[in-house]
Amino acid sequence: MIPGMNTKRRFSDLSDQEVVALAISSEEDDARIYRTYAENLRGEFPDSAKIFDGMAEEEDEHRRLLIELHQKRFGKLIPLIRREHVTGFYSRRPAWLVQNLGIEKMRDEAEMMERTAQRFYESAAARTQDAETRKLLGDLAAAEAGHTHAADHLVQEHLGVEEREIEARTAHRQFVLTWVQPGLAGLMDGSVSTLAPIFATAFATQNTWTTFLVGLAASVGAGISMGFTEAASDDGSISGRGSPLKRGIAAGVMTTLGGLGHALPYLIPHFWTATTIAMIVVFVELWAIAWIQKKYMDTPFLRAALQVVAGGALVFAAGVLIGSG
């Protein structure tokens, strides 16, 4: 093999046997993807899991028909050829990527999978000269085209209005537990805890670059600490708060951003200009925290604002007093 040479085959160069073998491996992959979706949904969304179970069974039936055709025309030995062996052939996104994006994204991905499979079977049927093969591939193209309707039927069968409402509430609750709560805790910690060291340094030195370095160090350090603490505190298996990795990322990133918000203005060399902008940023940060608490945590806005703004003001004042003293 010459390094860098494209070793993929063109679809137009495949034999009828290779096209059927490619279809078999593609159906196997799609069934496996649907079952992966089903298993990841079964605990929290059992009705949606049934939808993907049904779609996996459909793919199994297609694979069975294709294997029967291959045995009849070409024998029992099926060549190993997969999507990645064919130039320009449609590919599937990794199941782990899609399942991390939520249940609606899984349904959208399934619809796209059926459409690309339909186009493949239409192209394959158009190029074969064998009547039986052409008929089966045409039937499978029609079946894939009808899978969207079949999926709709499965949704109607397994997901009534009440089930959809339950799943929507469950998904929202999981989003809040996995992303919003740790992210909010991180934002509060990063915004409030870094106020004192940043403004103490600013008023003590009146050196913007030194203040920025202190703020950067405090923000990054707090983010790393908060991220690891959140990830290690609960594996989510009993509390149901979701992946510790996701929660750790949410907490760590938001902690860092919360501190950097009022550290970045000190890249401006003029002390009072930088300090004024930093104060405005702090005000925006604190009100943003209060808004998030109201929207996702059902905390009355005035109470949230009072708690956050009052606490932030005290920490800010402490930093200014210490730095000026």
PDB file of C-alpha atoms in Angstrom:
ATOM      1  CA  MET A   1       0.000   0.000   0.000  1.00  0.00           C
ATOM      2  CA  ILE A   2       1.353   3.419  -0.972  1.00  0.00           C
ATOM      3  CA  PRO A   3       1.116   5.897   1.954  1.00  0.00           C
ATOM      4  CA  GLY A   4      -1.616   8.470   1.414  1.00  0.00           C
ATOM      5  CA  MET A   5      -3.307   6.502  -1.376  1.00  0.00           C
ATOM      6  CA  ASN A   6      -7.108   6.347  -1.111  1.00  0.00           C
ATOM      7  CA  THR A   7      -7.938   2.676  -0.651  1.00  0.00           C
ATOM      8  CA  LYS A   8     -11.703   3.120  -0.633  1.00  0.00           C
ATOM      9  CA  ARG A   9     -13.862   1.680  -3.404  1.00  0.00           C
ATOM     10  CA  ARG A  10     -16.256   3.715  -5.497  1.00  0.00           C
ATOM     11  CA  PHE A  11     -19.878   2.684  -5.144  1.00  0.00           C
ATOM     12  CA  SER A  12     -20.208   2.410  -8.923  1.00  0.00           C
ATOM     13  CA  ASP A  13     -17.389  -0.175  -8.972  1.00  0.00           C
ATOM     14  CA  LEU A  14     -19.048  -2.569  -6.511  1.00  0.00           C
ATOM     15  CA  SER A  15     -20.443  -5.851  -7.764  1.00  0.00           C
ATOM     16  CA  ASP A  16     -23.994  -6.931  -6.986  1.00  0.00           C
ATOM     17  CA  GLN A  17     -22.644  -9.272  -4.315  1.00  0.00           C
ATOM     18  CA  GLU A  18     -20.680  -6.455  -2.687  1.00  0.00           C
ATOM     19  CA  VAL A  19     -23.701  -4.149  -2.755  1.00  0.00           C
ATOM     20  CA  VAL A  20     -25.808  -6.777  -0.975  1.00  0.00           C
ATOM     21  CA  ALA A  21     -22.993  -7.404   1.523  1.00  0.00           C
ATOM     22  CA  LEU A  22     -22.741  -3.658   2.143  1.00  0.00           C
ATOM     23  CA  ALA A  23     -26.483  -3.495   2.749  1.00  0.00           C
ATOM     24  CA  ILE A  24     -26.262  -6.377   5.238  1.00  0.00           C
ATOM     25  CA  SER A  25     -23.505  -4.734   7.270  1.00  0.00           C
ATOM     26  CA  SER A  26     -25.330  -1.386   7.166  1.00  0.00           C
ATOM     27  CA  GLU A  27     -28.530  -2.932   8.509  1.00  0.00           C
ATOM     28  CA  GLU A  28     -26.544  -4.615  11.279  1.00  0.00           C
ATOM     29  CA  ASP A  29     -24.957  -1.280  12.233  1.00  0.00           C
ATOM     30  CA  ASP A  30     -28.285   0.564  12.233  1.00  0.00           C
ATOM     31  CA  ALA A  31     -29.961  -2.080  14.385  1.00  0.00           C
ATOM     32  CA  ARG A  32     -27.066  -1.850  16.835  1.00  0.00           C
ATOM     33  CA  ILE A  33     -27.365   1.938  16.975  1.00  0.00           C
ATOM     34  CA  TYR A  34     -31.100   1.786  17.639  1.00  0.00           C
ATOM     35  CA  ARG A  35     -30.588  -0.760  20.409  1.00  0.00           C
ATOM     36  CA  THR A  36     -27.913   1.463  21.946  1.00  0.00           C
ATOM     37  CA  TYR A  37     -30.393   4.348  21.969  1.00  0.00           C
ATOM     38  CA  ALA A  38     -33.031   2.095  23.512  1.00  0.00           C
ATOM     39  CA  GLU A  39     -30.741   0.894  26.298  1.00  0.00           C
ATOM     40  CA  ASN A  40     -29.687   4.437  27.166  1.00  0.00           C
ATOM     41  CA  LEU A  41     -33.314   5.559  27.332  1.00  0.00           C
ATOM     42  CA  ARG A  42     -34.832   2.533  29.046  1.00  0.00           C
ATOM     43  CA  GLY A  43     -34.274   3.719  32.602  1.00  0.00           C
ATOM     44  CA  GLU A  44     -35.722   7.230  32.285  1.00  0.00           C
ATOM     45  CA  PHE A  45     -37.748   7.049  29.054  1.00  0.00           C
ATOM     46  CA  PRO A  46     -39.081   3.477  28.781  1.00  0.00           C
ATOM     47  CA  ASP A  47     -41.741   4.393  26.212  1.00  0.00           C
ATOM     48  CA  SER A  48     -39.241   5.980  23.853  1.00  0.00           C
ATOM     49  CA  ALA A  49     -36.977   2.960  24.350  1.00  0.00           C
ATOM     50  CA  LYS A  50     -39.783   0.804  22.938  1.00  0.00           C
ATOM     51  CA  ILE A  51     -39.797   2.961  19.799  1.00  0.00           C
ATOM     52  CA  PHE A  52     -36.121   2.266  19.134  1.00  0.00           C
ATOM     53  CA  ASP A  53     -36.582  -1.416  20.009  1.00  0.00           C
ATOM     54  CA  GLY A  54     -39.239  -1.574  17.296  1.00  0.00           C
ATOM     55  CA  MET A  55     -36.989   0.153  14.759  1.00  0.00           C
ATOM     56  CA  ALA A  56     -34.131  -2.230  15.578  1.00  0.00           C
ATOM     57  CA  GLU A  57     -36.461  -5.176  14.920  1.00  0.00           C
ATOM     58  CA  GLU A  58     -37.319  -3.670  11.523  1.00  0.00           C
ATOM     59  CA  GLU A  59     -33.618  -3.496  10.638  1.00  0.00           C
ATOM     60  CA  ASP A  60     -33.158  -7.119  11.761  1.00  0.00           C
ATOM     61  CA  GLU A  61     -35.903  -8.184   9.360  1.00  0.00           C
ATOM     62  CA  HIS A  62     -34.240  -6.296   6.494  1.00  0.00           C
ATOM     63  CA  ARG A  63     -30.933  -7.965   7.301  1.00  0.00           C
ATOM     64  CA  ARG A  64     -32.609 -11.380   7.290  1.00  0.00           C
ATOM     65  CA  LEU A  65     -34.119 -10.780   3.847  1.00  0.00           C
ATOM     66  CA  LEU A  66     -30.790  -9.576   2.475  1.00  0.00           C
ATOM     67  CA  ILE A  67     -28.938 -12.596   3.861  1.00  0.00           C
ATOM     68  CA  GLU A  68     -31.493 -14.918   2.273  1.00  0.00           C
ATOM     69  CA  LEU A  69     -30.990 -13.173  -1.054  1.00  0.00           C
ATOM     70  CA  HIS A  70     -27.202 -13.416  -0.729  1.00  0.00           C
ATOM     71  CA  GLN A  71     -27.318 -17.124   0.077  1.00  0.00           C
ATOM     72  CA  LYS A  72     -29.593 -17.767  -2.890  1.00  0.00           C
ATOM     73  CA  ARG A  73     -27.525 -15.802  -5.421  1.00  0.00           C
ATOM     74  CA  PHE A  74     -23.958 -15.861  -4.140  1.00  0.00           C
ATOM     75  CA  GLY A  75     -23.656 -18.494  -1.412  1.00  0.00           C
ATOM     76  CA  LYS A  76     -23.147 -18.418   2.335  1.00  0.00           C
ATOM     77  CA  LEU A  77     -19.810 -16.549   2.459  1.00  0.00           C
ATOM     78  CA  ILE A  78     -20.612 -12.826   2.772  1.00  0.00           C
ATOM     79  CA  PRO A  79     -17.742 -10.451   1.831  1.00  0.00           C
ATOM     80  CA  LEU A  80     -16.631  -8.034   4.539  1.00  0.00           C
ATOM     81  CA  ILE A  81     -17.480  -4.579   3.254  1.00  0.00           C
ATOM     82  CA  ARG A  82     -18.712  -1.702   5.356  1.00  0.00           C
ATOM     83  CA  ARG A  83     -19.693   1.935   4.897  1.00  0.00           C
ATOM     84  CA  GLU A  84     -16.208   3.208   5.633  1.00  0.00           C
ATOM     85  CA  HIS A  85     -14.819   1.093   2.771  1.00  0.00           C
ATOM     86  CA  VAL A  86     -16.786   3.007   0.115  1.00  0.00           C
ATOM     87  CA  THR A  87     -15.940   6.505  -1.123  1.00  0.00           C
ATOM     88  CA  GLY A  88     -18.655   9.072  -0.443  1.00  0.00           C
ATOM     89  CA  PHE A  89     -20.908   6.546   1.266  1.00  0.00           C
ATOM     90  CA  TYR A  90     -23.124   7.928   4.017  1.00  0.00           C
ATOM     91  CA  SER A  91     -21.800   7.525   7.536  1.00  0.00           C
ATOM     92  CA  ARG A  92     -23.438   7.431  10.926  1.00  0.00           C
ATOM     93  CA  ARG A  93     -22.477   9.701  13.769  1.00  0.00           C
ATOM     94  CA  PRO A  94     -21.170   7.837  16.818  1.00  0.00           C
ATOM     95  CA  ALA A  95     -24.016   6.707  19.059  1.00  0.00           C
ATOM     96  CA  TRP A  96     -22.298   8.172  22.147  1.00  0.00           C
ATOM     97  CA  LEU A  97     -22.282  11.608  20.518  1.00  0.00           C
ATOM     98  CA  VAL A  98     -25.982  11.613  19.669  1.00  0.00           C
ATOM     99  CA  GLN A  99     -27.187  10.044  22.922  1.00  0.00           C
ATOM    100  CA  ASN A 100     -25.431  12.794  24.866  1.00  0.00           C
ATOM    101  CA  LEU A 101     -27.491  15.385  23.000  1.00  0.00           C
ATOM    102  CA  GLY A 102     -30.859  14.202  24.292  1.00  0.00           C
ATOM    103  CA  ILE A 103     -33.900  12.228  23.319  1.00  0.00           C
ATOM    104  CA  GLU A 104     -35.193  14.565  20.599  1.00  0.00           C
ATOM    105  CA  LYS A 105     -31.787  14.519  18.912  1.00  0.00           C
ATOM    106  CA  MET A 106     -31.898  10.720  18.887  1.00  0.00           C
ATOM    107  CA  ARG A 107     -35.269  10.809  17.126  1.00  0.00           C
ATOM    108  CA  ASP A 108     -33.979  13.331  14.580  1.00  0.00           C
ATOM    109  CA  GLU A 109     -30.903  11.200  13.952  1.00  0.00           C
ATOM    110  CA  ALA A 110     -33.076   8.114  13.428  1.00  0.00           C
ATOM    111  CA  GLU A 111     -35.136   9.972  10.814  1.00  0.00           C
ATOM    112  CA  MET A 112     -31.968  11.014   8.973  1.00  0.00           C
ATOM    113  CA  MET A 113     -30.671   7.429   9.106  1.00  0.00           C
ATOM    114  CA  GLU A 114     -33.815   6.148   7.422  1.00  0.00           C
ATOM    115  CA  ARG A 115     -33.629   8.769   4.672  1.00  0.00           C
ATOM    116  CA  THR A 116     -29.998   8.031   3.810  1.00  0.00           C
ATOM    117  CA  ALA A 117     -30.731   4.279   3.803  1.00  0.00           C
ATOM    118  CA  GLN A 118     -33.630   4.914   1.414  1.00  0.00           C
ATOM    119  CA  ARG A 119     -31.348   6.752  -1.029  1.00  0.00           C
ATOM    120  CA  PHE A 120     -28.800   3.924  -0.852  1.00  0.00           C
ATOM    121  CA  TYR A 121     -31.365   1.270  -1.719  1.00  0.00           C
ATOM    122  CA  GLU A 122     -32.769   3.392  -4.546  1.00  0.00           C
ATOM    123  CA  SER A 123     -29.285   3.809  -6.041  1.00  0.00           C
ATOM    124  CA  ALA A 124     -28.471   0.127  -5.575  1.00  0.00           C
ATOM    125  CA  ALA A 125     -31.746  -1.002  -7.163  1.00  0.00           C
ATOM    126  CA  ALA A 126     -31.227   1.259 -10.160  1.00  0.00           C
ATOM    127  CA  ARG A 127     -27.857  -0.274 -11.068  1.00  0.00           C
ATOM    128  CA  THR A 128     -28.519  -4.013 -10.694  1.00  0.00           C
ATOM    129  CA  GLN A 129     -29.693  -6.115 -13.636  1.00  0.00           C
ATOM    130  CA  ASP A 130     -30.978  -9.062 -11.598  1.00  0.00           C
ATOM    131  CA  ALA A 131     -34.753  -8.870 -11.319  1.00  0.00           C
ATOM    132  CA  GLU A 132     -35.009 -10.497  -7.876  1.00  0.00           C
ATOM    133  CA  THR A 133     -32.244  -8.343  -6.414  1.00  0.00           C
ATOM    134  CA  ARG A 134     -33.756  -5.230  -7.957  1.00  0.00           C
ATOM    135  CA  LYS A 135     -37.153  -6.055  -6.491  1.00  0.00           C
ATOM    136  CA  LEU A 136     -35.812  -6.634  -2.975  1.00  0.00           C
ATOM    137  CA  LEU A 137     -33.699  -3.475  -2.992  1.00  0.00           C
ATOM    138  CA  GLY A 138     -36.666  -1.495  -4.302  1.00  0.00           C
ATOM    139  CA  ASP A 139     -38.878  -2.946  -1.591  1.00  0.00           C
ATOM    140  CA  LEU A 140     -36.309  -2.035   1.059  1.00  0.00           C
ATOM    141  CA  ALA A 141     -36.089   1.516  -0.312  1.00  0.00           C
ATOM    142  CA  ALA A 142     -39.859   1.770   0.021  1.00  0.00           C
ATOM    143  CA  ALA A 143     -39.680   0.294   3.511  1.00  0.00           C
ATOM    144  CA  GLU A 144     -37.055   2.828   4.583  1.00  0.00           C
ATOM    145  CA  ALA A 145     -39.190   5.610   3.119  1.00  0.00           C
ATOM    146  CA  GLY A 146     -42.091   4.309   5.167  1.00  0.00           C
ATOM    147  CA  HIS A 147     -40.047   4.080   8.346  1.00  0.00           C
ATOM    148  CA  THR A 148     -40.749   7.705   9.135  1.00  0.00           C
ATOM    149  CA  HIS A 149     -44.444   6.851   9.155  1.00  0.00           C
ATOM    150  CA  ALA A 150     -43.705   3.661  11.072  1.00  0.00           C
ATOM    151  CA  ALA A 151     -41.771   5.682  13.642  1.00  0.00           C
ATOM    152  CA  ASP A 152     -44.708   8.073  13.896  1.00  0.00           C
ATOM    153  CA  HIS A 153     -46.974   5.073  14.463  1.00  0.00           C
ATOM    154  CA  LEU A 154     -44.661   3.752  17.170  1.00  0.00           C
ATOM    155  CA  VAL A 155     -44.595   7.193  18.784  1.00  0.00           C
ATOM    156  CA  GLN A 156     -48.396   7.275  18.784  1.00  0.00           C
ATOM    157  CA  GLU A 157     -48.545   3.724  20.126  1.00  0.00           C
ATOM    158  CA  HIS A 158     -46.056   4.178  22.940  1.00  0.00           C
ATOM    159  CA  LEU A 159     -46.136   7.928  23.564  1.00  0.00           C
ATOM    160  CA  GLY A 160     -49.492   9.426  24.344  1.00  0.00           C
ATOM    161  CA  VAL A 161     -49.955  12.983  25.537  1.00  0.00           C
ATOM    162  CA  GLU A 162     -49.438  11.994  29.163  1.00  0.00           C
ATOM    163  CA  GLU A 163     -46.288   9.974  28.400  1.00  0.00           C
ATOM    164  CA  ARG A 164     -44.836  12.852  26.388  1.00  0.00           C
ATOM    165  CA  GLU A 165     -45.487  15.253  29.246  1.00  0.00           C
ATOM    166  CA  ILE A 166     -43.848  12.862  31.700  1.00  0.00           C
ATOM    167  CA  GLU A 167     -40.809  12.466  29.443  1.00  0.00           C
ATOM    168  CA  ALA A 168     -40.562  16.229  28.935  1.00  0.00           C
ATOM    169  CA  ARG A 169     -40.634  16.821  32.692  1.00  0.00           C
ATOM    170  CA  THR A 170     -38.072  14.074  33.249  1.00  0.00           C
ATOM    171  CA  ALA A 171     -35.756  15.481  30.590  1.00  0.00           C
ATOM    172  CA  HIS A 172     -36.059  18.989  32.029  1.00  0.00           C
ATOM    173  CA  ARG A 173     -35.391  17.747  35.551  1.00  0.00           C
ATOM    174  CA  GLN A 174     -32.347  15.792  34.367  1.00  0.00           C
ATOM    175  CA  PHE A 175     -31.029  18.841  32.509  1.00  0.00           C
ATOM    176  CA  VAL A 176     -31.361  20.932  35.651  1.00  0.00           C
ATOM    177  CA  LEU A 177     -29.704  18.317  37.869  1.00  0.00           C
ATOM    178  CA  THR A 178     -26.835  17.548  35.500  1.00  0.00           C
ATOM    179  CA  TRP A 179     -26.038  20.944  34.001  1.00  0.00           C
ATOM    180  CA  VAL A 180     -27.878  23.841  35.631  1.00  0.00           C
ATOM    181  CA  GLN A 181     -27.344  23.096  39.319  1.00  0.00           C
ATOM    182  CA  PRO A 182     -23.573  22.449  39.156  1.00  0.00           C
ATOM    183  CA  GLY A 183     -23.143  25.234  36.591  1.00  0.00           C
ATOM    184  CA  LEU A 184     -25.026  27.685  38.766  1.00  0.00           C
ATOM    185  CA  ALA A 185     -23.044  26.663  41.835  1.00  0.00           C
ATOM    186  CA  GLY A 186     -19.861  27.170  39.863  1.00  0.00           C
ATOM    187  CA  LEU A 187     -20.941  30.554  38.520  1.00  0.00           C
ATOM    188  CA  MET A 188     -21.831  31.730  42.010  1.00  0.00           C
ATOM    189  CA  ASP A 189     -18.572  30.457  43.454  1.00  0.00           C
ATOM    190  CA  GLY A 190     -16.474  31.905  40.667  1.00  0.00           C
ATOM    191  CA  SER A 191     -18.237  35.259  40.625  1.00  0.00           C
ATOM    192  CA  VAL A 192     -18.396  35.820  44.375  1.00  0.00           C
ATOM    193  CA  SER A 193     -15.330  34.071  45.787  1.00  0.00           C
ATOM    194  CA  THR A 194     -12.921  35.827  43.423  1.00  0.00           C
ATOM    195  CA  LEU A 195     -14.261  39.306  44.148  1.00  0.00           C
ATOM    196  CA  ALA A 196     -12.200  39.782  47.300  1.00  0.00           C
ATOM    197  CA  PRO A 197      -8.765  38.726  45.954  1.00  0.00           C
ATOM    198  CA  ILE A 198      -9.214  40.555  42.634  1.00  0.00           C
ATOM    199  CA  PHE A 199     -10.373  43.875  44.068  1.00  0.00           C
ATOM    200  CA  ALA A 200      -8.046  43.667  47.046  1.00  0.00           C
ATOM    201  CA  THR A 201      -5.146  43.288  44.636  1.00  0.00           C
ATOM    202  CA  ALA A 202      -6.480  46.067  42.412  1.00  0.00           C
ATOM    203  CA  PHE A 203      -6.760  48.637  45.196  1.00  0.00           C
ATOM    204  CA  ALA A 204      -3.587  47.514  46.937  1.00  0.00           C
ATOM    205  CA  THR A 205      -1.354  47.720  43.863  1.00  0.00           C
ATOM    206  CA  GLN A 206      -3.353  49.793  41.364  1.00  0.00           C
ATOM    207  CA  ASN A 207      -1.474  47.720  38.813  1.00  0.00           C
ATOM    208  CA  THR A 208      -3.862  46.332  36.187  1.00  0.00           C
ATOM    209  CA  TRP A 209      -1.557  43.591  34.890  1.00  0.00           C
ATOM    210  CA  THR A 210      -0.856  42.240  38.369  1.00  0.00           C
ATOM    211  CA  THR A 211      -4.582  42.339  39.123  1.00  0.00           C
ATOM    212  CA  PHE A 212      -5.348  40.432  35.937  1.00  0.00           C
ATOM    213  CA  LEU A 213      -2.781  37.721  36.763  1.00  0.00           C
ATOM    214  CA  VAL A 214      -4.207  37.316  40.269  1.00  0.00           C
ATOM    215  CA  GLY A 215      -7.733  37.127  38.822  1.00  0.00           C
ATOM    216  CA  LEU A 216      -6.684  34.608  36.175  1.00  0.00           C
ATOM    217  CA  ALA A 217      -4.948  32.401  38.732  1.00  0.00           C
ATOM    218  CA  ALA A 218      -7.872  32.622  41.163  1.00  0.00           C
ATOM    219  CA  SER A 219     -10.439  31.831  38.441  1.00  0.00           C
ATOM    220  CA  VAL A 220      -8.598  28.896  36.891  1.00  0.00           C
ATOM    221  CA  GLY A 221      -7.642  27.474  40.276  1.00  0.00           C
ATOM    222  CA  ALA A 222     -11.185  27.765  41.577  1.00  0.00           C
ATOM    223  CA  GLY A 223     -12.538  26.189  38.364  1.00  0.00           C
ATOM    224  CA  ILE A 224     -10.244  23.171  38.623  1.00  0.00           C
ATOM    225  CA  SER A 225     -11.024  22.723  42.299  1.00  0.00           C
ATOM    226  CA  MET A 226     -14.779  23.121  41.830  1.00  0.00           C
ATOM    227  CA  GLY A 227     -14.831  20.776  38.847  1.00  0.00           C
ATOM    228  CA  PHE A 228     -12.996  17.979  40.619  1.00  0.00           C
ATOM    229  CA  THR A 229     -15.033  18.450  43.793  1.00  0.00           C
ATOM    230  CA  GLU A 230     -18.330  18.216  41.917  1.00  0.00           C
ATOM    231  CA  ALA A 231     -17.251  15.170  39.903  1.00  0.00           C
ATOM    232  CA  ALA A 232     -15.939  13.334  42.964  1.00  0.00           C
ATOM    233  CA  SER A 233     -18.801  14.192  45.298  1.00  0.00           C
ATOM    234  CA  ASP A 234     -21.470  12.027  43.659  1.00  0.00           C
ATOM    235  CA  ASP A 235     -21.320   9.396  40.912  1.00  0.00           C
ATOM    236  CA  GLY A 236     -25.007   9.994  40.177  1.00  0.00           C
ATOM    237  CA  SER A 237     -26.003   6.336  40.495  1.00  0.00           C
ATOM    238  CA  ILE A 238     -28.273   6.878  43.504  1.00  0.00           C
ATOM    239  CA  SER A 239     -29.011  10.593  43.406  1.00  0.00           C
ATOM    240  CA  GLY A 240     -29.886  10.498  39.706  1.00  0.00           C
ATOM    241  CA  ARG A 241     -27.949  13.715  39.089  1.00  0.00           C
ATOM    242  CA  GLY A 242     -26.351  12.325  35.949  1.00  0.00           C
ATOM    243  CA  SER A 243     -22.790  11.855  34.759  1.00  0.00           C
ATOM    244  CA  PRO A 244     -20.158  13.128  37.220  1.00  0.00           C
ATOM    245  CA  LEU A 245     -18.011  14.118  34.220  1.00  0.00           C
ATOM    246  CA  LYS A 246     -20.749  16.371  32.825  1.00  0.00           C
ATOM    247  CA  ARG A 247     -21.428  17.901  36.229  1.00  0.00           C
ATOM    248  CA  GLY A 248     -17.726  18.440  36.821  1.00  0.00           C
ATOM    249  CA  ILE A 249     -17.318  20.157  33.466  1.00  0.00           C
ATOM    250  CA  ALA A 250     -20.351  22.372  34.086  1.00  0.00           C
ATOM    251  CA  ALA A 251     -19.142  23.395  37.536  1.00  0.00           C
ATOM    252  CA  GLY A 252     -15.517  23.887  36.532  1.00  0.00           C
ATOM    253  CA  VAL A 253     -16.169  25.876  33.367  1.00  0.00           C
ATOM    254  CA  MET A 254     -18.765  28.152  34.954  1.00  0.00           C
ATOM    255  CA  THR A 255     -16.571  28.765  38.000  1.00  0.00           C
ATOM    256  CA  THR A 256     -13.724  29.848  35.756  1.00  0.00           C
ATOM    257  CA  LEU A 257     -15.966  32.061  33.638  1.00  0.00           C
ATOM    258  CA  GLY A 258     -17.489  33.614  36.748  1.00  0.00           C
ATOM    259  CA  GLY A 259     -14.065  34.769  37.913  1.00  0.00           C
ATOM    260  CA  LEU A 260     -12.711  35.732  34.516  1.00  0.00           C
ATOM    261  CA  GLY A 261     -15.668  38.028  33.894  1.00  0.00           C
ATOM    262  CA  HIS A 262     -14.359  40.711  36.233  1.00  0.00           C
ATOM    263  CA  ALA A 263     -10.672  39.826  35.789  1.00  0.00           C
ATOM    264  CA  LEU A 264     -10.538  40.429  32.037  1.00  0.00           C
ATOM    265  CA  PRO A 265     -11.250  44.187  32.276  1.00  0.00           C
ATOM    266  CA  TYR A 266      -7.851  44.551  33.964  1.00  0.00           C
ATOM    267  CA  LEU A 267      -6.215  43.890  30.626  1.00  0.00           C
ATOM    268  CA  ILE A 268      -7.018  47.574  30.108  1.00  0.00           C
ATOM    269  CA  PRO A 269      -3.929  49.499  31.316  1.00  0.00           C
ATOM    270  CA  HIS A 270      -5.878  52.442  32.814  1.00  0.00           C
ATOM    271  CA  PHE A 271      -6.713  51.508  36.419  1.00  0.00           C
ATOM    272  CA  TRP A 272      -9.974  53.384  36.950  1.00  0.00           C
ATOM    273  CA  THR A 273     -11.341  52.511  33.519  1.00  0.00           C
ATOM    274  CA  ALA A 274     -10.624  48.822  34.145  1.00  0.00           C
ATOM    275  CA  THR A 275     -12.068  48.968  37.668  1.00  0.00           C
ATOM    276  CA  THR A 276     -15.249  50.701  36.533  1.00  0.00           C
ATOM    277  CA  ILE A 277     -15.837  48.119  33.798  1.00  0.00           C
ATOM    278  CA  ALA A 278     -15.080  45.299  36.261  1.00  0.00           C
ATOM    279  CA  MET A 279     -17.699  46.669  38.669  1.00  0.00           C
ATOM    280  CA  ILE A 280     -20.281  46.794  35.877  1.00  0.00           C
ATOM    281  CA  VAL A 281     -19.435  43.191  34.937  1.00  0.00           C
ATOM    282  CA  VAL A 282     -19.867  42.119  38.565  1.00  0.00           C
ATOM    283  CA  PHE A 283     -23.306  43.734  38.649  1.00  0.00           C
ATOM    284  CA  VAL A 284     -24.318  41.901  35.459  1.00  0.00           C
ATOM    285  CA  GLU A 285     -22.953  38.592  36.770  1.00  0.00           C
ATOM    286  CA  LEU A 286     -24.893  38.824  40.025  1.00  0.00           C
ATOM    287  CA  TRP A 287     -28.158  39.679  38.292  1.00  0.00           C
ATOM    288  CA  ALA A 288     -27.588  36.851  35.806  1.00  0.00           C
ATOM    289  CA  ILE A 289     -27.227  34.431  38.711  1.00  0.00           C
ATOM    290  CA  ALA A 290     -30.486  35.697  40.206  1.00  0.00           C
ATOM    291  CA  TRP A 291     -32.240  35.259  36.828  1.00  0.00           C
ATOM    292  CA  ILE A 292     -30.975  31.678  36.442  1.00  0.00           C
ATOM    293  CA  GLN A 293     -32.170  30.851  39.941  1.00  0.00           C
ATOM    294  CA  LYS A 294     -35.610  32.190  39.101  1.00  0.00           C
ATOM    295  CA  LYS A 295     -35.868  30.443  35.714  1.00  0.00           C
ATOM    296  CA  TYR A 296     -34.536  27.001  36.601  1.00  0.00           C
ATOM    297  CA  MET A 297     -34.683  26.732  40.384  1.00  0.00           C
ATOM    298  CA  ASP A 298     -38.089  28.411  40.900  1.00  0.00           C
ATOM    299  CA  THR A 299     -36.554  30.884  43.349  1.00  0.00           C
ATOM    300  CA  PRO A 300     -38.499  34.178  43.569  1.00  0.00           C
ATOM    301  CA  PHE A 301     -36.452  36.758  41.688  1.00  0.00           C
ATOM    302  CA  LEU A 302     -36.427  39.396  44.431  1.00  0.00           C
ATOM    303  CA  ARG A 303     -35.295  36.897  47.042  1.00  0.00           C
ATOM    304  CA  ALA A 304     -32.609  35.489  44.738  1.00  0.00           C
ATOM    305  CA  ALA A 305     -31.436  38.987  43.827  1.00  0.00           C
ATOM    306  CA  LEU A 306     -31.308  40.033  47.457  1.00  0.00           C
ATOM    307  CA  GLN A 307     -29.284  36.986  48.464  1.00  0.00           C
ATOM    308  CA  VAL A 308     -26.834  37.127  45.567  1.00  0.00           C
ATOM    309  CA  VAL A 309     -26.401  40.896  45.316  1.00  0.00           C
ATOM    310  CA  ALA A 310     -26.142  41.360  49.073  1.00  0.00           C
ATOM    311  CA  GLY A 311     -23.606  38.557  49.418  1.00  0.00           C
ATOM    312  CA  GLY A 312     -21.616  39.783  46.444  1.00  0.00           C
ATOM    313  CA  ALA A 313     -21.648  43.352  47.758  1.00  0.00           C
ATOM    314  CA  LEU A 314     -20.266  42.225  51.105  1.00  0.00           C
ATOM    315  CA  VAL A 315     -17.447  40.252  49.503  1.00  0.00           C
ATOM    316  CA  PHE A 316     -16.680  43.134  47.130  1.00  0.00           C
ATOM    317  CA  ALA A 317     -16.583  45.592  50.035  1.00  0.00           C
ATOM    318  CA  ALA A 318     -14.288  43.297  51.984  1.00  0.00           C
ATOM    319  CA  GLY A 319     -11.880  43.149  49.071  1.00  0.00           C
ATOM    320  CA  VAL A 320     -11.872  46.917  48.585  1.00  0.00           C
ATOM    321  CA  LEU A 321     -11.370  47.569  52.312  1.00  0.00           C
ATOM    322  CA  ILE A 322      -8.533  45.071  52.594  1.00  0.00           C
ATOM    323  CA  GLY A 323      -6.840  46.376  49.467  1.00  0.00           C
ATOM    324  CA  SER A 324      -7.162  50.008  50.527  1.00  0.00           C
ATOM    325  CA  GLY A 325      -5.946  49.395  54.054  1.00  0.00           C
TER     326      GLY A 325
END
